[in-house]
Short mmCIF file of C-alpha atoms and ligand atoms in Angstrom, two decimals:
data_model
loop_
_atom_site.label_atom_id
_atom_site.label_comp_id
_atom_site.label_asym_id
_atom_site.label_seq_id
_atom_site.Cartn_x
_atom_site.Cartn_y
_atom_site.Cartn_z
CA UNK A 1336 75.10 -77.62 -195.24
CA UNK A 1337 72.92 -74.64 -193.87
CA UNK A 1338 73.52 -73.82 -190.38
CA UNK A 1339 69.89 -73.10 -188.99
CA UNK A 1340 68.93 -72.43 -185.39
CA UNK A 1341 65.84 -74.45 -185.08
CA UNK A 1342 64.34 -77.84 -187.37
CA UNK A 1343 60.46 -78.20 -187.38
CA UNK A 1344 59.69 -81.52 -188.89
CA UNK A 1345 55.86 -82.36 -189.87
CA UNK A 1346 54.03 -85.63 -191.19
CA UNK A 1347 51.78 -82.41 -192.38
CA UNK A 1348 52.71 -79.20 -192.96
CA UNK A 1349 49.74 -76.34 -193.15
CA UNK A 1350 51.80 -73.11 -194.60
CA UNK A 1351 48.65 -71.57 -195.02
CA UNK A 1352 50.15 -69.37 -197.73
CA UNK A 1353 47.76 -69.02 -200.88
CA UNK A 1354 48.52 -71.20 -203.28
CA UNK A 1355 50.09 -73.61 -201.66
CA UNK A 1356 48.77 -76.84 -200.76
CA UNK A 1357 49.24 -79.20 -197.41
CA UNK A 1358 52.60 -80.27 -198.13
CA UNK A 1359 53.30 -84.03 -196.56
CA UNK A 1360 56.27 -84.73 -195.11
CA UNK A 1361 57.29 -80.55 -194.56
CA UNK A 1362 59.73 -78.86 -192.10
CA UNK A 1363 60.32 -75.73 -191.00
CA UNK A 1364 63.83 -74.38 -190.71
CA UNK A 1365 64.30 -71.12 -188.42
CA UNK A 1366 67.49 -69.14 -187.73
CA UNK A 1367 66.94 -66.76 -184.98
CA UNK A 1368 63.05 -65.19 -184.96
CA UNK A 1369 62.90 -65.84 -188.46
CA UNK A 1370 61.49 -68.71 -190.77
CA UNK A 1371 64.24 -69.08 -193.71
CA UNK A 1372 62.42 -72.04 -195.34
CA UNK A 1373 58.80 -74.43 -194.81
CA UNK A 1374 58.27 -76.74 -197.77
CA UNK A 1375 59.54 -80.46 -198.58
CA UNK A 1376 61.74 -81.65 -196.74
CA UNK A 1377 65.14 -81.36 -197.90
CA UNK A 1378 67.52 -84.05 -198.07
CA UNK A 1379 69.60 -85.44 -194.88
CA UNK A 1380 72.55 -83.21 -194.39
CA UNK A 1381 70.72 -80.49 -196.10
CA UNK A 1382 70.25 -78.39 -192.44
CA UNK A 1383 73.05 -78.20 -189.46
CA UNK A 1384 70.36 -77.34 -186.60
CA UNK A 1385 71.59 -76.62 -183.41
CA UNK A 1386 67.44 -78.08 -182.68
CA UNK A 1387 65.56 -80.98 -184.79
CA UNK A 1388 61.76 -81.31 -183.34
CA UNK A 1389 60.90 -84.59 -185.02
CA UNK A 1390 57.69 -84.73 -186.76
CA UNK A 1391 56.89 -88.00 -186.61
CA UNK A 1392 52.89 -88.02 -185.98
CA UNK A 1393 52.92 -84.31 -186.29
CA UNK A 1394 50.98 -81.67 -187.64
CA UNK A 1395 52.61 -78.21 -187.89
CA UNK A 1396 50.66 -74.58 -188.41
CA UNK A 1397 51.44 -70.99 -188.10
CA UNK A 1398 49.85 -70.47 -184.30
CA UNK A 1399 46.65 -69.06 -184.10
CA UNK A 1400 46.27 -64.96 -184.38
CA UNK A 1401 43.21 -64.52 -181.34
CA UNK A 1402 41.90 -60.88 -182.42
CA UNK A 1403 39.60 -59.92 -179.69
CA UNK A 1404 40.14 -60.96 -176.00
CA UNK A 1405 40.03 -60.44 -173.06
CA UNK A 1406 42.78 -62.55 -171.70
CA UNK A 1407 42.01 -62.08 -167.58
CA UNK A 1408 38.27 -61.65 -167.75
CA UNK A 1409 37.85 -65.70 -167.07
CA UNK A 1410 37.17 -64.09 -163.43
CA UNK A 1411 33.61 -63.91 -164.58
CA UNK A 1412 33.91 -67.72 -166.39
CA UNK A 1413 30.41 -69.34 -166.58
CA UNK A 1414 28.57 -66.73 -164.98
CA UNK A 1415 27.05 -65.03 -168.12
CA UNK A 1416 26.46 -68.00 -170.23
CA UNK A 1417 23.21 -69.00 -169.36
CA UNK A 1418 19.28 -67.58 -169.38
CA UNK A 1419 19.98 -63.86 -168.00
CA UNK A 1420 22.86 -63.47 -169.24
CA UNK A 1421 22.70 -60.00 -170.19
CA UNK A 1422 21.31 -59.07 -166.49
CA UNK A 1423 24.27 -61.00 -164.99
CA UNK A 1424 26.75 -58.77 -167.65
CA UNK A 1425 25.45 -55.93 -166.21
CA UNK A 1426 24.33 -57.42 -162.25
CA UNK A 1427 27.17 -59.47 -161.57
CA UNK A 1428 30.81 -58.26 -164.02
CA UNK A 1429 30.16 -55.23 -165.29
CA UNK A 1430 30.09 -53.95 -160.95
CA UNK A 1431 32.38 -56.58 -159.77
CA UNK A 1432 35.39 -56.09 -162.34
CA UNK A 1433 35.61 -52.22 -160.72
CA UNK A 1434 36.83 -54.11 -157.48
CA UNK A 1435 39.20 -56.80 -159.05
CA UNK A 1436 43.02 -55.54 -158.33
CA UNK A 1437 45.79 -55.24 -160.21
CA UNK A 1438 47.77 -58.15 -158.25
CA UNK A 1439 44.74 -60.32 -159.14
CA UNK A 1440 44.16 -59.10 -162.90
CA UNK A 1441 48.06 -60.03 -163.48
CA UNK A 1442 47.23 -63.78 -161.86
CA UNK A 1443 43.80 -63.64 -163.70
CA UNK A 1444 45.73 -62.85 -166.68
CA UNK A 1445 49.04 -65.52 -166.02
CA UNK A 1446 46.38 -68.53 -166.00
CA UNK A 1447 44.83 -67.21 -169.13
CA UNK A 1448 47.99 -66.63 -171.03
CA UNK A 1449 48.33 -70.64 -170.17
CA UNK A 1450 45.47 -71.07 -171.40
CA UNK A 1451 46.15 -69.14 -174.88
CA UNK A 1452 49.43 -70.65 -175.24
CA UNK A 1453 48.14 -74.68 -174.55
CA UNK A 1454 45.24 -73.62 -177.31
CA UNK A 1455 47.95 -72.85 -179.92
CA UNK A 1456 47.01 -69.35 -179.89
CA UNK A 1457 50.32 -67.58 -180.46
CA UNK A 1458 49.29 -63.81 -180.93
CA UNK A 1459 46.74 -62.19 -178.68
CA UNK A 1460 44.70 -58.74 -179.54
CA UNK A 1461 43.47 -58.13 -176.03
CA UNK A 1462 41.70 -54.54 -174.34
CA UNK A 1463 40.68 -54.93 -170.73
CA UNK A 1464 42.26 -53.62 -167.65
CA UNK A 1465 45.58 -53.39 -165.93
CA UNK A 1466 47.16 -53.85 -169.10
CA UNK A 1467 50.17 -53.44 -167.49
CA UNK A 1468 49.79 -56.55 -165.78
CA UNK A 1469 49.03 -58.47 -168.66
CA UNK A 1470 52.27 -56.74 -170.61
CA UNK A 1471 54.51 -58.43 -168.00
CA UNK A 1472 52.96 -61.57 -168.31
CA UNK A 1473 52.76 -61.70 -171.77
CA UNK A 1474 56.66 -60.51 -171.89
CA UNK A 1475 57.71 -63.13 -169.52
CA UNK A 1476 56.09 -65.92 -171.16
CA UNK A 1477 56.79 -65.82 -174.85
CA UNK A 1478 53.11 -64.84 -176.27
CA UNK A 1479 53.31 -62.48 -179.03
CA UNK A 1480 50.10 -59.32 -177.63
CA UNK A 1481 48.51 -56.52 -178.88
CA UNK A 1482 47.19 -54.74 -175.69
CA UNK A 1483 45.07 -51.40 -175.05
CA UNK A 1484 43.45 -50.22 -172.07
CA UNK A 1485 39.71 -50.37 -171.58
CA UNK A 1486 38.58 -46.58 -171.89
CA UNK A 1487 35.37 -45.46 -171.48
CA UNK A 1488 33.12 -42.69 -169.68
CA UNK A 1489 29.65 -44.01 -168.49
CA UNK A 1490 29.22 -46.48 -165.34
CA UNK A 1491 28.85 -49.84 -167.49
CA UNK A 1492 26.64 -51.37 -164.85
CA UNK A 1493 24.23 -48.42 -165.35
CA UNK A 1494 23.36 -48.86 -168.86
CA UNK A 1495 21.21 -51.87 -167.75
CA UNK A 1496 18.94 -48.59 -166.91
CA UNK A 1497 19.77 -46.51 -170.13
CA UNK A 1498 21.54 -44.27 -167.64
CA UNK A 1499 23.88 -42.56 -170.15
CA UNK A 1500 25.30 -39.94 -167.08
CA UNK A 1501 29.05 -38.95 -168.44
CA UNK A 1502 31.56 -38.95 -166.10
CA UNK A 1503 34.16 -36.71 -167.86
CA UNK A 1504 37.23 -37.05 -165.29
CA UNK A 1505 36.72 -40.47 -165.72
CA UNK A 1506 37.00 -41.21 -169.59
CA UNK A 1507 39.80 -38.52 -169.42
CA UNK A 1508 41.95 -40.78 -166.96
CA UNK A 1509 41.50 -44.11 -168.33
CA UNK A 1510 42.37 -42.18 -171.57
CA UNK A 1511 45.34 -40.97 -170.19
CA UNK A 1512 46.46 -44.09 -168.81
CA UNK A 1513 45.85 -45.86 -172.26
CA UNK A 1514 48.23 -43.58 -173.60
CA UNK A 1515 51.12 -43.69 -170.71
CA UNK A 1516 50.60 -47.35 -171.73
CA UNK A 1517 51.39 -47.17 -175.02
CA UNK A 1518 53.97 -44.82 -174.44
CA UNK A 1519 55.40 -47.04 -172.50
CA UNK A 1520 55.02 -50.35 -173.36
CA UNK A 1521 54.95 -50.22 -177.29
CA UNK A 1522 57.51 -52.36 -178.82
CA UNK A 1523 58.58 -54.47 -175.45
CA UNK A 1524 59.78 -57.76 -175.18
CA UNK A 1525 61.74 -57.50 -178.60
CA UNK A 1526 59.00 -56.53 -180.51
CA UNK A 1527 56.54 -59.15 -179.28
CA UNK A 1528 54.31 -56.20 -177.66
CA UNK A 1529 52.68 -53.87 -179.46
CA UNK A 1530 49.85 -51.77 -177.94
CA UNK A 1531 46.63 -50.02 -179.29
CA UNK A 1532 44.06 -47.54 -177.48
CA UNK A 1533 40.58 -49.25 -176.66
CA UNK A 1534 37.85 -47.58 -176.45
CA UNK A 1535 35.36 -49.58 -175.37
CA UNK A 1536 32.19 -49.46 -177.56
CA UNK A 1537 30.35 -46.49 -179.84
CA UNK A 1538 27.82 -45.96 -176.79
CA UNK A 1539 30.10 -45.83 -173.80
CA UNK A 1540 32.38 -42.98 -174.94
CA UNK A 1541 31.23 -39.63 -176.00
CA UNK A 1542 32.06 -38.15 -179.22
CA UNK A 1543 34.56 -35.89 -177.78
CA UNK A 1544 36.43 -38.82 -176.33
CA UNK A 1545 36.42 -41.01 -179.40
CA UNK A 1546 38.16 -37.86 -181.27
CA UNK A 1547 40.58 -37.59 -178.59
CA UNK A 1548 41.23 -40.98 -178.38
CA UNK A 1549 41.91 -41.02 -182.57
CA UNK A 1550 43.64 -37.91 -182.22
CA UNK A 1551 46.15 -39.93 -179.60
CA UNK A 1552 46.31 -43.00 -182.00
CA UNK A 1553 47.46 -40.68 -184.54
CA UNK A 1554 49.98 -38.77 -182.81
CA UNK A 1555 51.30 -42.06 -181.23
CA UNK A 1556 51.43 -44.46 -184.37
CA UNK A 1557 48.97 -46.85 -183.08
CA UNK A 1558 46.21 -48.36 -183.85
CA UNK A 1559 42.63 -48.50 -182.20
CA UNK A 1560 40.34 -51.40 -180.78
CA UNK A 1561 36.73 -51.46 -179.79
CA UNK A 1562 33.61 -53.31 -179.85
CA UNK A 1563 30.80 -52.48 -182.62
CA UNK A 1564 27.19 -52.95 -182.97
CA UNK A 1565 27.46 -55.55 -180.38
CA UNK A 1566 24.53 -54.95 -178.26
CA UNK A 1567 20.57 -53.90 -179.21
CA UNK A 1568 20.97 -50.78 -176.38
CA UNK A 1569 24.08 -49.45 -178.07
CA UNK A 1570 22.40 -49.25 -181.01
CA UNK A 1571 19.26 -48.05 -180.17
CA UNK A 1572 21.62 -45.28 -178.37
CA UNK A 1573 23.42 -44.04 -181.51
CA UNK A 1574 20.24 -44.40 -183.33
CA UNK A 1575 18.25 -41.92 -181.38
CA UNK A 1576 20.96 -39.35 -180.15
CA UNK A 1577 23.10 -39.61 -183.13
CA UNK A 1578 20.44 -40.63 -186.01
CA UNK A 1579 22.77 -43.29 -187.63
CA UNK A 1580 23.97 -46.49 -187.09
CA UNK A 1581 27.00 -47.00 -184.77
CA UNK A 1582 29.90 -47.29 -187.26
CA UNK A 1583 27.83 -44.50 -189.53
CA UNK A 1584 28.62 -42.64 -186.49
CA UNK A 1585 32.37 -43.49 -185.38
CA UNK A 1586 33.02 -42.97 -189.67
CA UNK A 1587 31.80 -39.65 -189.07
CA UNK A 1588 33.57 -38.54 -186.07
CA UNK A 1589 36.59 -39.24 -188.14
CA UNK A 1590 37.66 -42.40 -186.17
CA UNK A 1591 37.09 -45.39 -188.57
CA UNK A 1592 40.30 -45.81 -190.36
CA UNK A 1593 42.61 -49.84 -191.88
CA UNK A 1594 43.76 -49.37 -188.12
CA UNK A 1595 41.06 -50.06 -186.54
CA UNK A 1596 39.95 -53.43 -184.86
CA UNK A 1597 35.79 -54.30 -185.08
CA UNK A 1598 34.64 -56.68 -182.51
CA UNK A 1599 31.35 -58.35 -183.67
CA UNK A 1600 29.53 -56.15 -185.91
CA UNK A 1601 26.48 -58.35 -184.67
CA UNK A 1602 23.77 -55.91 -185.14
CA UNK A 1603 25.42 -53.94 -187.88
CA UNK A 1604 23.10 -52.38 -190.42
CA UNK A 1605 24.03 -51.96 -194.34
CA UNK A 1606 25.05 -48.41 -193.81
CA UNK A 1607 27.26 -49.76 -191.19
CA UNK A 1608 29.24 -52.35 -193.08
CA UNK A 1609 29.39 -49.57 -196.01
CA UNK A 1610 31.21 -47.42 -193.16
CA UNK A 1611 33.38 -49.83 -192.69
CA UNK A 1612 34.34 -50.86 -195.94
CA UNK A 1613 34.84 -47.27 -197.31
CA UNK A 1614 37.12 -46.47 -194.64
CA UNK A 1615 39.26 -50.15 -194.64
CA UNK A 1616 38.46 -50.81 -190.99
CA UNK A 1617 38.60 -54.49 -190.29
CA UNK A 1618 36.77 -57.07 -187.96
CA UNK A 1619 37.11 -59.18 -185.36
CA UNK A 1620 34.61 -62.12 -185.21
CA UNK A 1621 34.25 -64.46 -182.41
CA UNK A 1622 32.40 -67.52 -182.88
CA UNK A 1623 31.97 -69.00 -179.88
CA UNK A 1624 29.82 -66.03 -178.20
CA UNK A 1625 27.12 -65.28 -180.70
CA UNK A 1626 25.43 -68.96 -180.35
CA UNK A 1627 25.52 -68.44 -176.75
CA UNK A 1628 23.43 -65.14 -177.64
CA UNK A 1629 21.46 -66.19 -179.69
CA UNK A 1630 22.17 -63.57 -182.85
CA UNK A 1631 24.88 -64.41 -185.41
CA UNK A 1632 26.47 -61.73 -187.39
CA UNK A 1633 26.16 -61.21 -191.11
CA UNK A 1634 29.60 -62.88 -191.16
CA UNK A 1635 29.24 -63.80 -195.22
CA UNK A 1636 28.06 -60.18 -196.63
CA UNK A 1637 31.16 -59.23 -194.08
CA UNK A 1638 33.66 -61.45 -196.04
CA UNK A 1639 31.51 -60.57 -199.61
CA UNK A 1640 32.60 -57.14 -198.96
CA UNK A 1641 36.04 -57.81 -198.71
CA UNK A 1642 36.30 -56.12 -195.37
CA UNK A 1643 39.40 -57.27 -193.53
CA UNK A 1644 38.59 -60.17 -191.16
CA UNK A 1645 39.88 -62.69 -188.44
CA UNK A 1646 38.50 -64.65 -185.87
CA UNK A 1647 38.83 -63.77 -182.31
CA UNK A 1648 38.01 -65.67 -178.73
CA UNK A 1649 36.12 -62.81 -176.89
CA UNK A 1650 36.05 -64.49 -173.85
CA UNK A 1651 36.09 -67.28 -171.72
CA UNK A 1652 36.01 -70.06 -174.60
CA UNK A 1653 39.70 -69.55 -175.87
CA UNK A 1654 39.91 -72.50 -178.34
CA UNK A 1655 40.36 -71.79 -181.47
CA UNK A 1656 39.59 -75.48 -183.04
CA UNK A 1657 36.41 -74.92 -181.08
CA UNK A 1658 36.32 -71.45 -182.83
CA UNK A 1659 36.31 -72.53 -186.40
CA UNK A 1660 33.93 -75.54 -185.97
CA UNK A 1661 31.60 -72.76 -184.70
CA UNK A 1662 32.09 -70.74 -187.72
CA UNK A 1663 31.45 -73.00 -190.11
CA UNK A 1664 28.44 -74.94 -188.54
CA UNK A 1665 26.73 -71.45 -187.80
CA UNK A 1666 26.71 -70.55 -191.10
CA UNK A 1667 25.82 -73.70 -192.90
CA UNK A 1668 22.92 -73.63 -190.41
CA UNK A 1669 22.13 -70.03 -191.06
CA UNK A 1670 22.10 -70.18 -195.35
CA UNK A 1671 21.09 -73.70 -194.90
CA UNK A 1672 24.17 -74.15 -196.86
CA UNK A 1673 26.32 -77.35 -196.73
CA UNK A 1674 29.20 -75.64 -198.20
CA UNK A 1675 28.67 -71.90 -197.08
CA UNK A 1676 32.32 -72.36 -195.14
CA UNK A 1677 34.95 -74.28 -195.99
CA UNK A 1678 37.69 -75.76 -193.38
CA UNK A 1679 40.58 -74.33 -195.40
CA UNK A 1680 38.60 -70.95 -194.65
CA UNK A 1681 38.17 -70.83 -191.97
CA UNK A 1682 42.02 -72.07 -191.11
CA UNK A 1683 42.93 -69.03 -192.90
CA UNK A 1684 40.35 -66.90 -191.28
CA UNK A 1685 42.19 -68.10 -187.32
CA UNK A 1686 45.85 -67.68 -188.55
CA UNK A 1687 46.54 -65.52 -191.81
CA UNK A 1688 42.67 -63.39 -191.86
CA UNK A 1689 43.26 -62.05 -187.63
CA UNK A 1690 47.14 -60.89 -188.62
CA UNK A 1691 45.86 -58.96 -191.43
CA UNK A 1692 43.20 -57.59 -189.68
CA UNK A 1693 45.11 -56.34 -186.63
CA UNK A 1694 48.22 -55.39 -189.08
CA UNK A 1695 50.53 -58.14 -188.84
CA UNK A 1696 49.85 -60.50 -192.30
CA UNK A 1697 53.26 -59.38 -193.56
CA UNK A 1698 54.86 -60.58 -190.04
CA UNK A 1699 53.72 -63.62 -188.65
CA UNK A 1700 50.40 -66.04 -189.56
CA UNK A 1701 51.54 -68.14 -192.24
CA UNK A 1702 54.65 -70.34 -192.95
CA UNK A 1703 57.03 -68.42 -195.35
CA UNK A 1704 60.36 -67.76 -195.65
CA UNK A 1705 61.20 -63.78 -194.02
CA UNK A 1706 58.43 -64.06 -191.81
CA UNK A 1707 58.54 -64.17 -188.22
CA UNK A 1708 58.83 -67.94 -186.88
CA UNK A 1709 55.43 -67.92 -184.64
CA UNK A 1710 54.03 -71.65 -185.53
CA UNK A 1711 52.56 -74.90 -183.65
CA UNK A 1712 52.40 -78.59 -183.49
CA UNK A 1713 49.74 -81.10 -183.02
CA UNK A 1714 50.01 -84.43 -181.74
CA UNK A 1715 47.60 -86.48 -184.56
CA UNK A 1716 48.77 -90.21 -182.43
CA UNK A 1717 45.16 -89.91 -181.10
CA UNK A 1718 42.28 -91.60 -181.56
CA UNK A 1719 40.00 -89.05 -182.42
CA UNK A 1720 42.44 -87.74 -185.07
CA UNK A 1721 42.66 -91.48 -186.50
CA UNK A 1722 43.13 -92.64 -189.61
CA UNK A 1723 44.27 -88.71 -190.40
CA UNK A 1724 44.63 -88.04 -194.17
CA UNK A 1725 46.29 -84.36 -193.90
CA UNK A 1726 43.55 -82.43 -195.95
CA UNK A 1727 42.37 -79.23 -193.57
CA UNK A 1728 39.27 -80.86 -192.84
CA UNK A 1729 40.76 -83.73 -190.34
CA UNK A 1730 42.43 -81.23 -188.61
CA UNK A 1731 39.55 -78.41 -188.37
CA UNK A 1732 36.97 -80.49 -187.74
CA UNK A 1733 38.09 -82.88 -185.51
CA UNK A 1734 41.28 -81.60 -183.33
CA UNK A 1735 41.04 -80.43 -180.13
CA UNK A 1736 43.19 -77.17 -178.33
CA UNK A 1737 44.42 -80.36 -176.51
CA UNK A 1738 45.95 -81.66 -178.71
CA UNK A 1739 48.74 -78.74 -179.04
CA UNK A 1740 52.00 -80.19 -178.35
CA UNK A 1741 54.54 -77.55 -179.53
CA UNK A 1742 54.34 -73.84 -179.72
CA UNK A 1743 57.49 -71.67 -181.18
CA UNK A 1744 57.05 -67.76 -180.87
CA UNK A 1745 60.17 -65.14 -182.38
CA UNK A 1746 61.46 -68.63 -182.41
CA UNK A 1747 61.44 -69.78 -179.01
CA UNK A 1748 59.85 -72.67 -177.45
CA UNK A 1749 57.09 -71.29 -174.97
CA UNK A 1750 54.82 -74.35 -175.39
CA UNK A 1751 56.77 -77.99 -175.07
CA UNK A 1752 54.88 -81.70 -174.69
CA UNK A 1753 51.40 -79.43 -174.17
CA UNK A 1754 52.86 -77.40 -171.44
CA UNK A 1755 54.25 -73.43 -170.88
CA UNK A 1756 57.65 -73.59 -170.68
CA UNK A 1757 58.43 -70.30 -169.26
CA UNK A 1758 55.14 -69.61 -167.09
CA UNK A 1759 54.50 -71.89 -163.87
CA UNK A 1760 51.03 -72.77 -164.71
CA UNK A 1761 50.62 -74.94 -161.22
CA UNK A 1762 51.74 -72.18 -159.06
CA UNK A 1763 49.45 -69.12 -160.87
CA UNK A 1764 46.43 -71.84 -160.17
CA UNK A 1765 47.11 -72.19 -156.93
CA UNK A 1766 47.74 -68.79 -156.20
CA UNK A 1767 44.06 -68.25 -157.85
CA UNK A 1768 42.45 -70.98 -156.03
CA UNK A 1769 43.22 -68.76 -153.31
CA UNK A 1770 41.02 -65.60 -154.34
CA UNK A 1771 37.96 -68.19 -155.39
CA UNK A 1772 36.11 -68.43 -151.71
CA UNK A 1773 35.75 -64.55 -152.00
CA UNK A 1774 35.14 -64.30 -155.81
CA UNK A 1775 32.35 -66.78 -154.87
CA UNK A 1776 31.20 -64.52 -151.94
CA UNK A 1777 30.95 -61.69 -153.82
CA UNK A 1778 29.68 -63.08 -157.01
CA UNK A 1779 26.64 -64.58 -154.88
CA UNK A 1780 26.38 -60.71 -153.06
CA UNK A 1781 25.90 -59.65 -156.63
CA UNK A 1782 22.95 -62.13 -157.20
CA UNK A 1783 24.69 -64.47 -159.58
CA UNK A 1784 22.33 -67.28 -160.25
CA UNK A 1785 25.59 -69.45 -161.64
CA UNK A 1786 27.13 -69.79 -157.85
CA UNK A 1787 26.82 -73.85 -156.61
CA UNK A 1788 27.84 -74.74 -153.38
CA UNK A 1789 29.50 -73.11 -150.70
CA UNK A 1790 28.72 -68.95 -150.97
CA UNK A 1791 25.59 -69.51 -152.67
CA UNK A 1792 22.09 -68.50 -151.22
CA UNK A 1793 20.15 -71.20 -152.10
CA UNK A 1794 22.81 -74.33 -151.14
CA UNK A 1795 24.25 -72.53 -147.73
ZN1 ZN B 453 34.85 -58.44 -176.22
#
């Protein structure tokens, strides 16, 4: 008999290791932070667990590795979603996140790491502000985070003019606080946290700045997170000052390196994705935004390269069963392709693909024995999951982020019966509900044209 901290029992069990098929009847045996065994399950007395989750009606999965989000930004939820909504990125958030505080990024950020954590999202990759806000969230609660601050040297809500003005103090300070950041907050919460400088996007730091800022990476041990060719005026920016395309341009200012995260690639040329490839950078792709867009990027001659890849939530929509339904359906619909995607890819692409490509595949996002014990459960007793055969497809295509029961991170349970065990969901709501009547307020000041009732112009 093995003495094991923690049982996981599933009616299915998704290692997602390659090579290794949906196993029926699995479990999951964990001592300490660490997996020791997921396969068949073993014979009764096999395990003494101080824990047995029963897996009756169960289907169990590493947790979903999120690669690119911005965990507190849901401040801005709904408001750039619809016609205009790159006028109300640059009218309505980009001016109103300067005036959010740091007491209301960390609630922002408490009822979004709820939000992650009832998705089955177990590992975040996240650059935005206050990061220090998010780190003691994320610490208290049991989420596994990468986290950089958002650095960057141009007024964002200016660009809407092509007002490229650099504000030199500026970049320099929000540098220097990534860095105090990462100085102090890599390696926190037993490993959990682990912290990377983000600058912003190609366009909205100079060149000096991204060569500090890799410079700083380097001398620090960490790696580096931006977005990339994700707008048609950061391109046409680097096109005309710099003569190249935007990762062209970040390859040769030295920066591109296998540590570096790639948020969308949307408007990537072939010299770009050859920039990336050659240097072993690898990319974040979020689903969920680029329909709302209306541009999808080139995610097969991404994957045909063999650059490094994993899905991300951006932000807002953070379901990641939404997330790979999105994948898949884009690009049958864009190679008029029936089979362009499968569901065991894209699986792989939400769990296993995002830890490689933000440098954790050998730790955590699949079920093996050494690695660390971040996984989930799904309740299947439901009808929409019914009759439920166990291939990927009934899960991918058909579960819902609601339907995460269990989530075990370093092998604790942070996520029991669908709910946060160690983050008071109902009081950070409330507290929020609090701050709404002047988001509203301001968000109307602003112009927002996705304000109803009380605050807005139009209904009094
Ligand atoms: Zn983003």
């Amino acid at each position: 008999m093995q003495a094991i901290d923690l049982l996981v029992r599933a009616e299915f069990l998704y290692p997602v290791t390659e090579g290794v098929p949906v196993v029926p009847d699995g479990e999951v045996a964990i001592v300490s932070n660490r997996i020791v065994y997921a396969g068949p399950r073993k014979p009764d007395g096999h395990w003494h667990a101080v824990r047995t989750i029963s897996g009756a009606g169960r289907a169990v999965l590493p947790g979903f590795v999120n690669a690119h989000c911005h965990t507190a930004s849901i401040v801005f939820r709904s408001q750039t979603d619809d016609h205009a909504a790159k006028a109300a990125l640059f009218n309505v958030a980009f001016p109103m996140e300067k005036d959010i505080s740091d007491a209301q990024w960390q609630l922002l950020g408490t009822v979004g790491c709820a939000e992650m954590l009832r998705a089955g999202i177990t590992t975040i990759n996240d650059i935005w502000y206050s990061p220090e806000s998010l780190a003691r969230t994320v610490a208290d609660c049991g989420l596994r985070a990468q986290i950089a601050n958002k650095v960057f040297d141009v007024r964002l809500e200016a660009l809407f003019r092509d007002d490229y003005t650099r504000h030199r103090d500026v970049g320099q300070a929000r540098l220097r606080h990534g860095v105090e950041f990462v100085e102090r907050w890599q390696g926190a919460a037993d490993g959990r946290i682990t912290t990377r400088i983000g600058t912003h996007a190609p366009d909205t730091c100079d060149a000096g700045l991204w060569r500090e800022a890799r410079a700083e990476a380097n001398r620090l041990g960490v790696g580096m997170h931006t977005h990339a060719a994700q707008s048609a005026g950061e391109v046409d920016y680097i096109l005309r000052t710099h003569g190249c395309g935007p990762m062209e341009y970040l390859r040769d200012n030295g920066v591109l390196a296998p540590d570096v995260v790639l948020a969308h690639l949307t408007l990537a040329t072939d010299g770009d994705l050859a920039a990336v490839r050659e240097t072993g950078a690898a990319y974040a792709h979020c689903p969920t935004i680029y329909p709302r867009r209306g541009r999808y990027p080139r995610l097969e001659d991404i994957l045909s390269l063999g650059i490094p890849t994993g899905f991300g939530t951006d932000w807002m929509l953070n379901d990641p069963f939404e997330g790979m339904r999105m994948a898949i359906q884009a690009m049958r619909l864009r190679l008029g392709d029936p089979g362009a995607m499968t569901c065991e890819q894209a699986l792989a692409l939400h769990t296993i693909g995002a830890a490689r490509a933000i440098g954790l595949g050998d730790q955590i996002g699949s079920l093996e024995p050494g690695k660390k014990a971040d996984l989930i459960s799904v309740n299947l007793d439901r009808p929409h999951l019914q009759p439920f055969y166990g291939a990927p497809q009934a899960l991918v295509f058909y579960a819902k982020s609601s339907d995460v029961d269990t989530s075990i991170i370093d092998g604790q349970i942070v996520l029991e019966a669908g709910q946060p065990t160690r983050l008071d969901q109902v009081r950070a709501m409330a507290n929020l509900a609090l701050h709404i009547p002047a988001w509203r307020t301001r968000l109307s000041e602003l112009g927002s044209t996705a304000v109803a009732g009380p605050g807005c112009p139009c209904c009094g």
